[in-house]
Amino acid sequence: MAALVRKAVFPVGGLGTRFLPATKALPKEMLPIVDKPLIHYAVDEARAAGIEEFIFVTGKGKSAIEDHFDHASDLDAMLRSRGKAEAADELNSWVPAPGKVAYTRQQEPLGLGHAVWCARHFIGDEPFAVLLPDDIFLADVPCLKQMVDAYSGRGGMVAAETITGPDISNYGVLDVAKDQGSVVSVRGLVEKPSPADAPSDLAVVGRYIMTPKVFEYLDRKETGAGGEIQLTDALSWLAVEEEFAGIRIDGERFDCGTQAGYLRANVAFALQRDDLRDGLKSYIRTLDLGA
Ligand code: G1P
């Protein structure tokens, strides 16, 4: 049976000013967690969920992302000439096949909804995923795979996480119609509400599945929170038109859009590595961590 969700959109046009000066000449999506760029984690996760076509919505200064997902013949030849065929094969193993990756530019920074709208002609008439590379997950079953496995093939679905306190205002928040445990049915979403106005404590975290019906709303170019064209507003409209679910993700999420989350992710992912774990643990044990 053909996979229900075959295409994924990666909005990578953002400036990453929080990480200056690192992001002056480097796309923020290329910042490494241990030794792999953030965007690479999102692409691996998409592939593990059955995604076959990868659509990047880019902007100025993002060509390093295209180079990263391209065949590098010079590097390949150099590694082979030095007897490192295995390393060369590894580098080739995750490069998308010709024609399976597309790049389009979001010409103006008009918001996440606008970025997704820029990918509309690549999507055609089938449900698709959106992955925000700032959020990465440590999970036995990759986040998007958990979603695809639970997706009915109709309507939309978002990854959700409970956020307590004022931080809820940094997220899209679910208006829950029925809470069925790991999956909740959703009647609407609100982008970055004040804590008092948040319809629940369930926030959207960086992974989405939606039908192309969402473009009917995005075509209108209506602006929302922050004067931007918000994906959350389009999904709130979709939740009225079609069935819509949130799924509590089994695993740990790292918000690599902040320095603190980025640092935590580096530690957590390094501790997963057999070649780094012991050394890192011994270093941490030597630290005087205070109270
Ligand atoms: C975006 C979305 C928001 C979502 C968040 C998840 O916000 O607009 O709805 O909850 O990603 O990380 P941003 O973090 O780009 O401000």
PDB file of C-alpha atoms and ligand atoms in Angstrom:
ATOM      1  CA  MET A   1       0.000   0.000   0.000  1.00  0.00           C
ATOM      2  CA  ALA A   2       1.333   3.461  -0.881  1.00  0.00           C
ATOM      3  CA  ALA A   3       2.183   5.620   2.115  1.00  0.00           C
ATOM      4  CA  LEU A   4      -0.571   8.078   3.062  1.00  0.00           C
ATOM      5  CA  VAL A   5       1.893  10.912   3.626  1.00  0.00           C
ATOM      6  CA  ARG A   6       4.687  11.006   1.040  1.00  0.00           C
ATOM      7  CA  LYS A   7       5.738  14.650   0.988  1.00  0.00           C
ATOM      8  CA  ALA A   8       7.195  16.904   3.642  1.00  0.00           C
ATOM      9  CA  VAL A   9       7.754  20.644   3.748  1.00  0.00           C
ATOM     10  CA  PHE A  10      10.655  22.101   5.722  1.00  0.00           C
ATOM     11  CA  PRO A  11      10.319  25.855   6.319  1.00  0.00           C
ATOM     12  CA  VAL A  12      13.939  27.007   6.595  1.00  0.00           C
ATOM     13  CA  GLY A  13      13.698  30.672   5.666  1.00  0.00           C
ATOM     14  CA  GLY A  14      14.030  32.059   9.224  1.00  0.00           C
ATOM     15  CA  LEU A  15      16.924  34.368  10.076  1.00  0.00           C
ATOM     16  CA  GLY A  16      18.051  32.839  13.366  1.00  0.00           C
ATOM     17  CA  THR A  17      18.987  36.168  14.928  1.00  0.00           C
ATOM     18  CA  ARG A  18      18.953  34.563  18.403  1.00  0.00           C
ATOM     19  CA  PHE A  19      22.077  32.660  17.465  1.00  0.00           C
ATOM     20  CA  LEU A  20      24.144  35.570  16.157  1.00  0.00           C
ATOM     21  CA  PRO A  21      27.030  35.731  15.531  1.00  0.00           C
ATOM     22  CA  ALA A  22      26.981  31.956  14.718  1.00  0.00           C
ATOM     23  CA  THR A  23      24.223  32.536  12.174  1.00  0.00           C
ATOM     24  CA  LYS A  24      25.748  35.566  10.458  1.00  0.00           C
ATOM     25  CA  ALA A  25      27.032  33.439   7.568  1.00  0.00           C
ATOM     26  CA  LEU A  26      25.561  30.036   8.515  1.00  0.00           C
ATOM     27  CA  PRO A  27      21.877  29.076   8.252  1.00  0.00           C
ATOM     28  CA  LYS A  28      20.570  28.343  11.767  1.00  0.00           C
ATOM     29  CA  GLU A  29      19.322  24.976  10.462  1.00  0.00           C
ATOM     30  CA  MET A  30      22.964  24.011   9.859  1.00  0.00           C
ATOM     31  CA  LEU A  31      23.965  24.423  13.520  1.00  0.00           C
ATOM     32  CA  PRO A  32      25.097  20.982  14.665  1.00  0.00           C
ATOM     33  CA  ILE A  33      23.709  18.861  17.456  1.00  0.00           C
ATOM     34  CA  VAL A  34      26.894  16.883  18.204  1.00  0.00           C
ATOM     35  CA  ASP A  35      28.046  16.437  14.586  1.00  0.00           C
ATOM     36  CA  LYS A  36      24.836  16.547  12.545  1.00  0.00           C
ATOM     37  CA  PRO A  37      23.033  19.728  11.479  1.00  0.00           C
ATOM     38  CA  LEU A  38      19.590  20.384  12.946  1.00  0.00           C
ATOM     39  CA  ILE A  39      17.927  20.102   9.538  1.00  0.00           C
ATOM     40  CA  HIS A  40      19.470  16.665   9.060  1.00  0.00           C
ATOM     41  CA  TYR A  41      17.617  15.384  12.152  1.00  0.00           C
ATOM     42  CA  ALA A  42      14.311  16.612  10.700  1.00  0.00           C
ATOM     43  CA  VAL A  43      15.017  14.996   7.307  1.00  0.00           C
ATOM     44  CA  ASP A  44      16.034  11.678   8.948  1.00  0.00           C
ATOM     45  CA  GLU A  45      12.835  11.773  10.991  1.00  0.00           C
ATOM     46  CA  ALA A  46      10.751  12.409   7.869  1.00  0.00           C
ATOM     47  CA  ARG A  47      12.408   9.544   6.025  1.00  0.00           C
ATOM     48  CA  ALA A  48      11.786   7.206   8.982  1.00  0.00           C
ATOM     49  CA  ALA A  49       8.088   8.103   8.701  1.00  0.00           C
ATOM     50  CA  GLY A  50       7.944   7.088   5.029  1.00  0.00           C
ATOM     51  CA  ILE A  51       8.410  10.519   3.443  1.00  0.00           C
ATOM     52  CA  GLU A  52       9.710  10.244  -0.135  1.00  0.00           C
ATOM     53  CA  GLU A  53       9.777  13.867  -1.318  1.00  0.00           C
ATOM     54  CA  PHE A  54      11.464  16.716   0.538  1.00  0.00           C
ATOM     55  CA  ILE A  55      10.476  20.326  -0.120  1.00  0.00           C
ATOM     56  CA  PHE A  56      12.532  23.090   1.462  1.00  0.00           C
ATOM     57  CA  VAL A  57      11.155  26.619   1.658  1.00  0.00           C
ATOM     58  CA  THR A  58      14.336  28.646   1.877  1.00  0.00           C
ATOM     59  CA  GLY A  59      15.461  32.265   1.807  1.00  0.00           C
ATOM     60  CA  LYS A  60      18.573  34.337   1.240  1.00  0.00           C
ATOM     61  CA  GLY A  61      21.811  32.848   2.559  1.00  0.00           C
ATOM     62  CA  LYS A  62      20.508  29.296   2.859  1.00  0.00           C
ATOM     63  CA  SER A  63      22.450  27.620   0.059  1.00  0.00           C
ATOM     64  CA  ALA A  64      24.507  25.580   2.567  1.00  0.00           C
ATOM     65  CA  ILE A  65      21.335  23.518   3.113  1.00  0.00           C
ATOM     66  CA  GLU A  66      21.172  22.665  -0.616  1.00  0.00           C
ATOM     67  CA  ASP A  67      24.858  21.746  -0.617  1.00  0.00           C
ATOM     68  CA  HIS A  68      24.379  19.566   2.451  1.00  0.00           C
ATOM     69  CA  PHE A  69      21.692  17.457   0.755  1.00  0.00           C
ATOM     70  CA  ASP A  70      23.575  17.229  -2.546  1.00  0.00           C
ATOM     71  CA  HIS A  71      26.072  14.657  -3.758  1.00  0.00           C
ATOM     72  CA  ALA A  72      29.603  15.991  -3.035  1.00  0.00           C
ATOM     73  CA  SER A  73      31.785  14.450  -5.753  1.00  0.00           C
ATOM     74  CA  ASP A  74      35.055  16.105  -4.648  1.00  0.00           C
ATOM     75  CA  LEU A  75      34.651  14.993  -1.056  1.00  0.00           C
ATOM     76  CA  ASP A  76      33.602  11.528  -2.223  1.00  0.00           C
ATOM     77  CA  ALA A  77      36.705  11.170  -4.427  1.00  0.00           C
ATOM     78  CA  MET A  78      38.989  12.516  -1.705  1.00  0.00           C
ATOM     79  CA  LEU A  79      37.676  10.106   0.930  1.00  0.00           C
ATOM     80  CA  ARG A  80      37.971   7.117  -1.451  1.00  0.00           C
ATOM     81  CA  SER A  81      41.520   8.079  -2.465  1.00  0.00           C
ATOM     82  CA  ARG A  82      42.408   8.020   1.247  1.00  0.00           C
ATOM     83  CA  GLY A  83      40.919   4.553   1.735  1.00  0.00           C
ATOM     84  CA  LYS A  84      37.811   5.855   3.510  1.00  0.00           C
ATOM     85  CA  ALA A  85      35.208   4.256   1.241  1.00  0.00           C
ATOM     86  CA  GLU A  86      32.953   3.490   4.183  1.00  0.00           C
ATOM     87  CA  ALA A  87      32.785   7.147   5.221  1.00  0.00           C
ATOM     88  CA  ALA A  88      32.074   8.094   1.584  1.00  0.00           C
ATOM     89  CA  ASP A  89      29.264   5.535   1.352  1.00  0.00           C
ATOM     90  CA  GLU A  90      27.780   6.839   4.595  1.00  0.00           C
ATOM     91  CA  LEU A  91      27.786  10.408   3.238  1.00  0.00           C
ATOM     92  CA  ASN A  92      25.981   9.270   0.094  1.00  0.00           C
ATOM     93  CA  SER A  93      23.442   7.117   1.934  1.00  0.00           C
ATOM     94  CA  TRP A  94      21.158   9.935   3.084  1.00  0.00           C
ATOM     95  CA  VAL A  95      21.304  12.237   0.026  1.00  0.00           C
ATOM     96  CA  PRO A  96      17.796  12.327  -1.485  1.00  0.00           C
ATOM     97  CA  ALA A  97      17.554  10.659  -4.914  1.00  0.00           C
ATOM     98  CA  PRO A  98      17.603  13.013  -7.925  1.00  0.00           C
ATOM     99  CA  GLY A  99      14.250  14.756  -8.322  1.00  0.00           C
ATOM    100  CA  LYS A 100      13.113  13.852  -4.796  1.00  0.00           C
ATOM    101  CA  VAL A 101      14.204  17.146  -3.260  1.00  0.00           C
ATOM    102  CA  ALA A 102      12.997  20.634  -4.192  1.00  0.00           C
ATOM    103  CA  TYR A 103      13.879  24.120  -3.032  1.00  0.00           C
ATOM    104  CA  THR A 104      11.723  27.187  -3.348  1.00  0.00           C
ATOM    105  CA  ARG A 105      12.308  30.622  -1.863  1.00  0.00           C
ATOM    106  CA  GLN A 106       9.962  32.450   0.424  1.00  0.00           C
ATOM    107  CA  GLN A 107      10.678  35.817  -1.107  1.00  0.00           C
ATOM    108  CA  GLU A 108       9.367  37.855   1.827  1.00  0.00           C
ATOM    109  CA  PRO A 109       9.282  36.941   5.550  1.00  0.00           C
ATOM    110  CA  LEU A 110       5.481  36.994   5.840  1.00  0.00           C
ATOM    111  CA  GLY A 111       5.067  34.171   8.372  1.00  0.00           C
ATOM    112  CA  LEU A 112       5.004  30.390   8.710  1.00  0.00           C
ATOM    113  CA  GLY A 113       1.634  30.092   6.943  1.00  0.00           C
ATOM    114  CA  HIS A 114       3.053  31.964   3.994  1.00  0.00           C
ATOM    115  CA  ALA A 115       6.166  29.733   3.956  1.00  0.00           C
ATOM    116  CA  VAL A 116       3.985  26.606   3.724  1.00  0.00           C
ATOM    117  CA  TRP A 117       1.814  28.273   1.050  1.00  0.00           C
ATOM    118  CA  CYS A 118       4.991  28.811  -1.037  1.00  0.00           C
ATOM    119  CA  ALA A 119       5.246  24.990  -1.322  1.00  0.00           C
ATOM    120  CA  ARG A 120       1.687  24.543  -2.649  1.00  0.00           C
ATOM    121  CA  HIS A 121       2.587  23.597  -6.233  1.00  0.00           C
ATOM    122  CA  PHE A 122       4.910  20.856  -5.037  1.00  0.00           C
ATOM    123  CA  ILE A 123       2.198  19.302  -2.903  1.00  0.00           C
ATOM    124  CA  GLY A 124      -0.618  18.788  -5.399  1.00  0.00           C
ATOM    125  CA  ASP A 125      -3.616  16.894  -4.079  1.00  0.00           C
ATOM    126  CA  GLU A 126      -2.438  14.774  -1.164  1.00  0.00           C
ATOM    127  CA  PRO A 127      -1.895  15.115   2.583  1.00  0.00           C
ATOM    128  CA  PHE A 128       1.570  16.295   3.532  1.00  0.00           C
ATOM    129  CA  ALA A 129       3.767  16.849   6.572  1.00  0.00           C
ATOM    130  CA  VAL A 130       5.438  20.028   7.819  1.00  0.00           C
ATOM    131  CA  LEU A 131       8.519  19.785  10.038  1.00  0.00           C
ATOM    132  CA  LEU A 132      10.014  22.784  11.834  1.00  0.00           C
ATOM    133  CA  PRO A 133      13.690  21.914  12.302  1.00  0.00           C
ATOM    134  CA  ASP A 134      14.017  23.988  15.505  1.00  0.00           C
ATOM    135  CA  ASP A 135      12.202  21.191  17.327  1.00  0.00           C
ATOM    136  CA  ILE A 136      13.985  17.846  17.506  1.00  0.00           C
ATOM    137  CA  PHE A 137      12.953  14.752  19.417  1.00  0.00           C
ATOM    138  CA  LEU A 138      14.601  11.896  21.263  1.00  0.00           C
ATOM    139  CA  ALA A 139      12.067   9.105  20.925  1.00  0.00           C
ATOM    140  CA  ASP A 140      12.061   5.336  20.416  1.00  0.00           C
ATOM    141  CA  VAL A 141       9.557   5.802  17.587  1.00  0.00           C
ATOM    142  CA  PRO A 142      10.410   9.013  15.689  1.00  0.00           C
ATOM    143  CA  CYS A 143       7.859  11.788  16.244  1.00  0.00           C
ATOM    144  CA  LEU A 144       6.486  12.003  12.690  1.00  0.00           C
ATOM    145  CA  LYS A 145       6.229   8.201  12.514  1.00  0.00           C
ATOM    146  CA  GLN A 146       4.047   8.266  15.650  1.00  0.00           C
ATOM    147  CA  MET A 147       1.832  10.777  13.863  1.00  0.00           C
ATOM    148  CA  VAL A 148       1.668   8.984  10.502  1.00  0.00           C
ATOM    149  CA  ASP A 149       0.787   5.734  12.314  1.00  0.00           C
ATOM    150  CA  ALA A 150      -2.123   7.476  14.055  1.00  0.00           C
ATOM    151  CA  TYR A 151      -3.263   9.538  11.027  1.00  0.00           C
ATOM    152  CA  SER A 152      -6.568   8.516   9.492  1.00  0.00           C
ATOM    153  CA  GLY A 153      -5.796   9.912   6.050  1.00  0.00           C
ATOM    154  CA  ARG A 154      -8.317  12.701   6.468  1.00  0.00           C
ATOM    155  CA  GLY A 155      -7.955  16.201   7.879  1.00  0.00           C
ATOM    156  CA  GLY A 156      -5.071  17.406  10.007  1.00  0.00           C
ATOM    157  CA  MET A 157      -2.908  16.388  12.927  1.00  0.00           C
ATOM    158  CA  VAL A 158      -0.353  18.214  15.068  1.00  0.00           C
ATOM    159  CA  ALA A 159       2.229  17.028  17.578  1.00  0.00           C
ATOM    160  CA  ALA A 160       1.276  18.293  21.030  1.00  0.00           C
ATOM    161  CA  GLU A 161       2.999  18.760  24.368  1.00  0.00           C
ATOM    162  CA  THR A 162       1.746  19.982  27.728  1.00  0.00           C
ATOM    163  CA  ILE A 163       3.263  23.354  28.575  1.00  0.00           C
ATOM    164  CA  THR A 164       2.590  24.823  31.980  1.00  0.00           C
ATOM    165  CA  GLY A 165       2.884  28.464  32.995  1.00  0.00           C
ATOM    166  CA  PRO A 166       3.496  31.592  30.937  1.00  0.00           C
ATOM    167  CA  ASP A 167       5.591  29.765  28.291  1.00  0.00           C
ATOM    168  CA  ILE A 168       2.320  28.669  26.662  1.00  0.00           C
ATOM    169  CA  SER A 169       2.331  32.121  24.997  1.00  0.00           C
ATOM    170  CA  ASN A 170       5.239  31.025  22.780  1.00  0.00           C
ATOM    171  CA  TYR A 171       3.146  28.380  21.019  1.00  0.00           C
ATOM    172  CA  GLY A 172       0.101  27.560  18.968  1.00  0.00           C
ATOM    173  CA  VAL A 173      -2.404  26.169  21.501  1.00  0.00           C
ATOM    174  CA  LEU A 174      -5.112  23.534  20.990  1.00  0.00           C
ATOM    175  CA  ASP A 175      -8.775  24.125  21.731  1.00  0.00           C
ATOM    176  CA  VAL A 176      -9.636  20.550  22.695  1.00  0.00           C
ATOM    177  CA  ALA A 177     -13.047  19.106  21.854  1.00  0.00           C
ATOM    178  CA  LYS A 178     -12.435  15.627  23.301  1.00  0.00           C
ATOM    179  CA  ASP A 179      -9.434  14.248  25.147  1.00  0.00           C
ATOM    180  CA  GLN A 180      -8.989  10.561  24.389  1.00  0.00           C
ATOM    181  CA  GLY A 181      -5.609  10.121  26.052  1.00  0.00           C
ATOM    182  CA  SER A 182      -2.753  10.094  23.595  1.00  0.00           C
ATOM    183  CA  VAL A 183      -4.944  11.555  20.834  1.00  0.00           C
ATOM    184  CA  VAL A 184      -7.202  14.569  21.327  1.00  0.00           C
ATOM    185  CA  SER A 185      -9.769  15.880  18.884  1.00  0.00           C
ATOM    186  CA  VAL A 186      -9.371  19.546  18.195  1.00  0.00           C
ATOM    187  CA  ARG A 187     -11.978  22.170  17.301  1.00  0.00           C
ATOM    188  CA  GLY A 188      -9.601  25.116  16.891  1.00  0.00           C
ATOM    189  CA  LEU A 189      -6.137  26.511  17.553  1.00  0.00           C
ATOM    190  CA  VAL A 190      -4.887  29.866  18.837  1.00  0.00           C
ATOM    191  CA  GLU A 191      -1.448  31.265  17.973  1.00  0.00           C
ATOM    192  CA  LYS A 192       0.561  32.606  20.910  1.00  0.00           C
ATOM    193  CA  PRO A 193      -2.343  33.449  23.254  1.00  0.00           C
ATOM    194  CA  SER A 194      -1.771  35.258  26.542  1.00  0.00           C
ATOM    195  CA  PRO A 195      -1.743  32.669  29.372  1.00  0.00           C
ATOM    196  CA  ALA A 196      -5.218  33.827  30.436  1.00  0.00           C
ATOM    197  CA  ASP A 197      -6.624  33.301  26.931  1.00  0.00           C
ATOM    198  CA  ALA A 198      -4.987  29.925  26.235  1.00  0.00           C
ATOM    199  CA  PRO A 199      -7.780  27.428  25.473  1.00  0.00           C
ATOM    200  CA  SER A 200      -5.762  24.542  27.020  1.00  0.00           C
ATOM    201  CA  ASP A 201      -2.243  23.687  28.155  1.00  0.00           C
ATOM    202  CA  LEU A 202      -1.596  21.601  25.025  1.00  0.00           C
ATOM    203  CA  ALA A 203       0.828  23.310  22.668  1.00  0.00           C
ATOM    204  CA  VAL A 204       1.753  22.538  19.057  1.00  0.00           C
ATOM    205  CA  VAL A 205       5.361  21.428  18.753  1.00  0.00           C
ATOM    206  CA  GLY A 206       6.910  21.645  15.310  1.00  0.00           C
ATOM    207  CA  ARG A 207       5.313  18.675  13.476  1.00  0.00           C
ATOM    208  CA  TYR A 208       2.155  18.768  11.385  1.00  0.00           C
ATOM    209  CA  ILE A 209       0.169  16.700   8.907  1.00  0.00           C
ATOM    210  CA  MET A 210      -2.501  18.455   6.840  1.00  0.00           C
ATOM    211  CA  THR A 211      -4.521  18.150   3.670  1.00  0.00           C
ATOM    212  CA  PRO A 212      -4.007  20.578   0.768  1.00  0.00           C
ATOM    213  CA  LYS A 213      -7.387  22.067   1.681  1.00  0.00           C
ATOM    214  CA  VAL A 214      -5.310  24.265   4.000  1.00  0.00           C
ATOM    215  CA  PHE A 215      -4.227  26.253   0.908  1.00  0.00           C
ATOM    216  CA  GLU A 216      -7.811  27.494   0.443  1.00  0.00           C
ATOM    217  CA  TYR A 217      -7.320  29.479   3.658  1.00  0.00           C
ATOM    218  CA  LEU A 218      -3.681  30.411   3.045  1.00  0.00           C
ATOM    219  CA  ASP A 219      -4.614  31.761  -0.419  1.00  0.00           C
ATOM    220  CA  ARG A 220      -6.487  34.551   1.370  1.00  0.00           C
ATOM    221  CA  LYS A 221      -3.235  35.839   2.919  1.00  0.00           C
ATOM    222  CA  GLU A 222      -4.971  36.876   6.121  1.00  0.00           C
ATOM    223  CA  THR A 223      -2.608  38.045   8.829  1.00  0.00           C
ATOM    224  CA  GLY A 224      -2.848  37.074  12.494  1.00  0.00           C
ATOM    225  CA  ALA A 225      -0.591  37.215  15.580  1.00  0.00           C
ATOM    226  CA  GLY A 226       2.416  39.486  15.076  1.00  0.00           C
ATOM    227  CA  GLY A 227       0.991  40.721  11.754  1.00  0.00           C
ATOM    228  CA  GLU A 228       2.131  37.455  10.095  1.00  0.00           C
ATOM    229  CA  ILE A 229       0.291  34.893   7.973  1.00  0.00           C
ATOM    230  CA  GLN A 230       0.006  32.159  10.590  1.00  0.00           C
ATOM    231  CA  LEU A 231      -0.140  28.432   9.868  1.00  0.00           C
ATOM    232  CA  THR A 232      -1.991  28.066  13.181  1.00  0.00           C
ATOM    233  CA  ASP A 233      -4.866  30.253  11.914  1.00  0.00           C
ATOM    234  CA  ALA A 234      -5.128  28.195   8.725  1.00  0.00           C
ATOM    235  CA  LEU A 235      -5.227  24.991  10.793  1.00  0.00           C
ATOM    236  CA  SER A 236      -7.868  26.450  13.086  1.00  0.00           C
ATOM    237  CA  TRP A 237     -10.012  27.034   9.990  1.00  0.00           C
ATOM    238  CA  LEU A 238      -9.208  23.492   8.766  1.00  0.00           C
ATOM    239  CA  ALA A 239     -10.274  22.040  12.132  1.00  0.00           C
ATOM    240  CA  VAL A 240     -13.797  23.337  11.432  1.00  0.00           C
ATOM    241  CA  GLU A 241     -13.847  22.006   7.839  1.00  0.00           C
ATOM    242  CA  GLU A 242     -12.318  18.572   8.488  1.00  0.00           C
ATOM    243  CA  GLU A 243     -11.437  16.229  11.340  1.00  0.00           C
ATOM    244  CA  PHE A 244      -8.423  17.440  13.284  1.00  0.00           C
ATOM    245  CA  ALA A 245      -6.356  15.802  16.014  1.00  0.00           C
ATOM    246  CA  GLY A 246      -3.490  16.512  18.356  1.00  0.00           C
ATOM    247  CA  ILE A 247      -1.231  13.680  19.450  1.00  0.00           C
ATOM    248  CA  ARG A 248       0.820  13.681  22.643  1.00  0.00           C
ATOM    249  CA  ILE A 249       4.272  12.604  21.550  1.00  0.00           C
ATOM    250  CA  ASP A 250       6.015   9.799  23.364  1.00  0.00           C
ATOM    251  CA  GLY A 251       9.577  11.097  23.764  1.00  0.00           C
ATOM    252  CA  GLU A 252      11.536  14.187  24.702  1.00  0.00           C
ATOM    253  CA  ARG A 253      11.452  17.392  22.658  1.00  0.00           C
ATOM    254  CA  PHE A 254      14.246  19.929  22.494  1.00  0.00           C
ATOM    255  CA  ASP A 255      13.491  23.472  21.420  1.00  0.00           C
ATOM    256  CA  CYS A 256      16.689  24.260  19.553  1.00  0.00           C
ATOM    257  CA  GLY A 257      15.364  27.717  18.707  1.00  0.00           C
ATOM    258  CA  THR A 258      16.696  28.790  22.115  1.00  0.00           C
ATOM    259  CA  GLN A 259      20.270  28.541  23.400  1.00  0.00           C
ATOM    260  CA  ALA A 260      19.161  26.598  26.492  1.00  0.00           C
ATOM    261  CA  GLY A 261      17.245  24.020  24.439  1.00  0.00           C
ATOM    262  CA  TYR A 262      20.082  23.766  21.935  1.00  0.00           C
ATOM    263  CA  LEU A 263      22.627  23.085  24.693  1.00  0.00           C
ATOM    264  CA  ARG A 264      20.379  20.502  26.343  1.00  0.00           C
ATOM    265  CA  ALA A 265      19.944  18.740  23.002  1.00  0.00           C
ATOM    266  CA  ASN A 266      23.710  18.550  22.513  1.00  0.00           C
ATOM    267  CA  VAL A 267      24.168  16.929  25.914  1.00  0.00           C
ATOM    268  CA  ALA A 268      21.233  14.542  25.515  1.00  0.00           C
ATOM    269  CA  PHE A 269      22.202  13.415  21.999  1.00  0.00           C
ATOM    270  CA  ALA A 270      25.881  13.053  22.953  1.00  0.00           C
ATOM    271  CA  LEU A 271      24.854  10.814  25.871  1.00  0.00           C
ATOM    272  CA  GLN A 272      23.132   8.541  23.325  1.00  0.00           C
ATOM    273  CA  ARG A 273      26.423   7.939  21.541  1.00  0.00           C
ATOM    274  CA  ASP A 274      28.564   4.948  22.509  1.00  0.00           C
ATOM    275  CA  ASP A 275      31.722   6.803  21.434  1.00  0.00           C
ATOM    276  CA  LEU A 276      30.974   9.914  23.536  1.00  0.00           C
ATOM    277  CA  ARG A 277      28.883   8.807  26.535  1.00  0.00           C
ATOM    278  CA  ASP A 278      31.605   7.731  28.969  1.00  0.00           C
ATOM    279  CA  GLY A 279      33.889  10.684  28.299  1.00  0.00           C
ATOM    280  CA  LEU A 280      31.063  13.184  28.656  1.00  0.00           C
ATOM    281  CA  LYS A 281      29.791  11.557  31.851  1.00  0.00           C
ATOM    282  CA  SER A 282      33.239  11.650  33.420  1.00  0.00           C
ATOM    283  CA  TYR A 283      33.598  15.309  32.477  1.00  0.00           C
ATOM    284  CA  ILE A 284      30.173  16.163  33.958  1.00  0.00           C
ATOM    285  CA  ARG A 285      31.151  14.360  37.198  1.00  0.00           C
ATOM    286  CA  THR A 286      34.158  16.660  37.548  1.00  0.00           C
ATOM    287  CA  LEU A 287      31.982  19.779  37.421  1.00  0.00           C
ATOM    288  CA  ASP A 288      31.156  21.651  40.561  1.00  0.00           C
ATOM    289  CA  LEU A 289      27.460  22.153  39.822  1.00  0.00           C
ATOM    290  CA  GLY A 290      26.708  24.041  43.030  1.00  0.00           C
ATOM    291  CA  ALA A 291      23.434  23.436  44.819  1.00  0.00           C
TER     292      ALA A 291
HETATM  293  C1  G1P B   1       5.903  28.183  15.552  1.00  0.00           C
HETATM  294  C2  G1P B   1       4.395  28.141  15.395  1.00  0.00           C
HETATM  295  C3  G1P B   1       3.728  27.783  16.742  1.00  0.00           C
HETATM  296  C4  G1P B   1       4.309  26.480  17.256  1.00  0.00           C
HETATM  297  C5  G1P B   1       5.834  26.567  17.366  1.00  0.00           C
HETATM  298  C6  G1P B   1       6.394  25.199  17.730  1.00  0.00           C
HETATM  299  O1  G1P B   1       6.238  29.287  16.360  1.00  0.00           O
HETATM  300  O2  G1P B   1       3.920  29.368  14.911  1.00  0.00           O
HETATM  301  O3  G1P B   1       2.349  27.663  16.568  1.00  0.00           O
HETATM  302  O4  G1P B   1       3.735  26.172  18.512  1.00  0.00           O
HETATM  303  O5  G1P B   1       6.411  26.976  16.116  1.00  0.00           O
HETATM  304  O6  G1P B   1       7.763  25.246  17.968  1.00  0.00           O
HETATM  305  P1  G1P B   1       7.737  29.899  16.442  1.00  0.00           P
HETATM  306  O7  G1P B   1       8.496  29.001  17.384  1.00  0.00           O
HETATM  307  O8  G1P B   1       8.278  29.870  15.059  1.00  0.00           O
HETATM  308  O9  G1P B   1       7.558  31.275  16.991  1.00  0.00           O
END
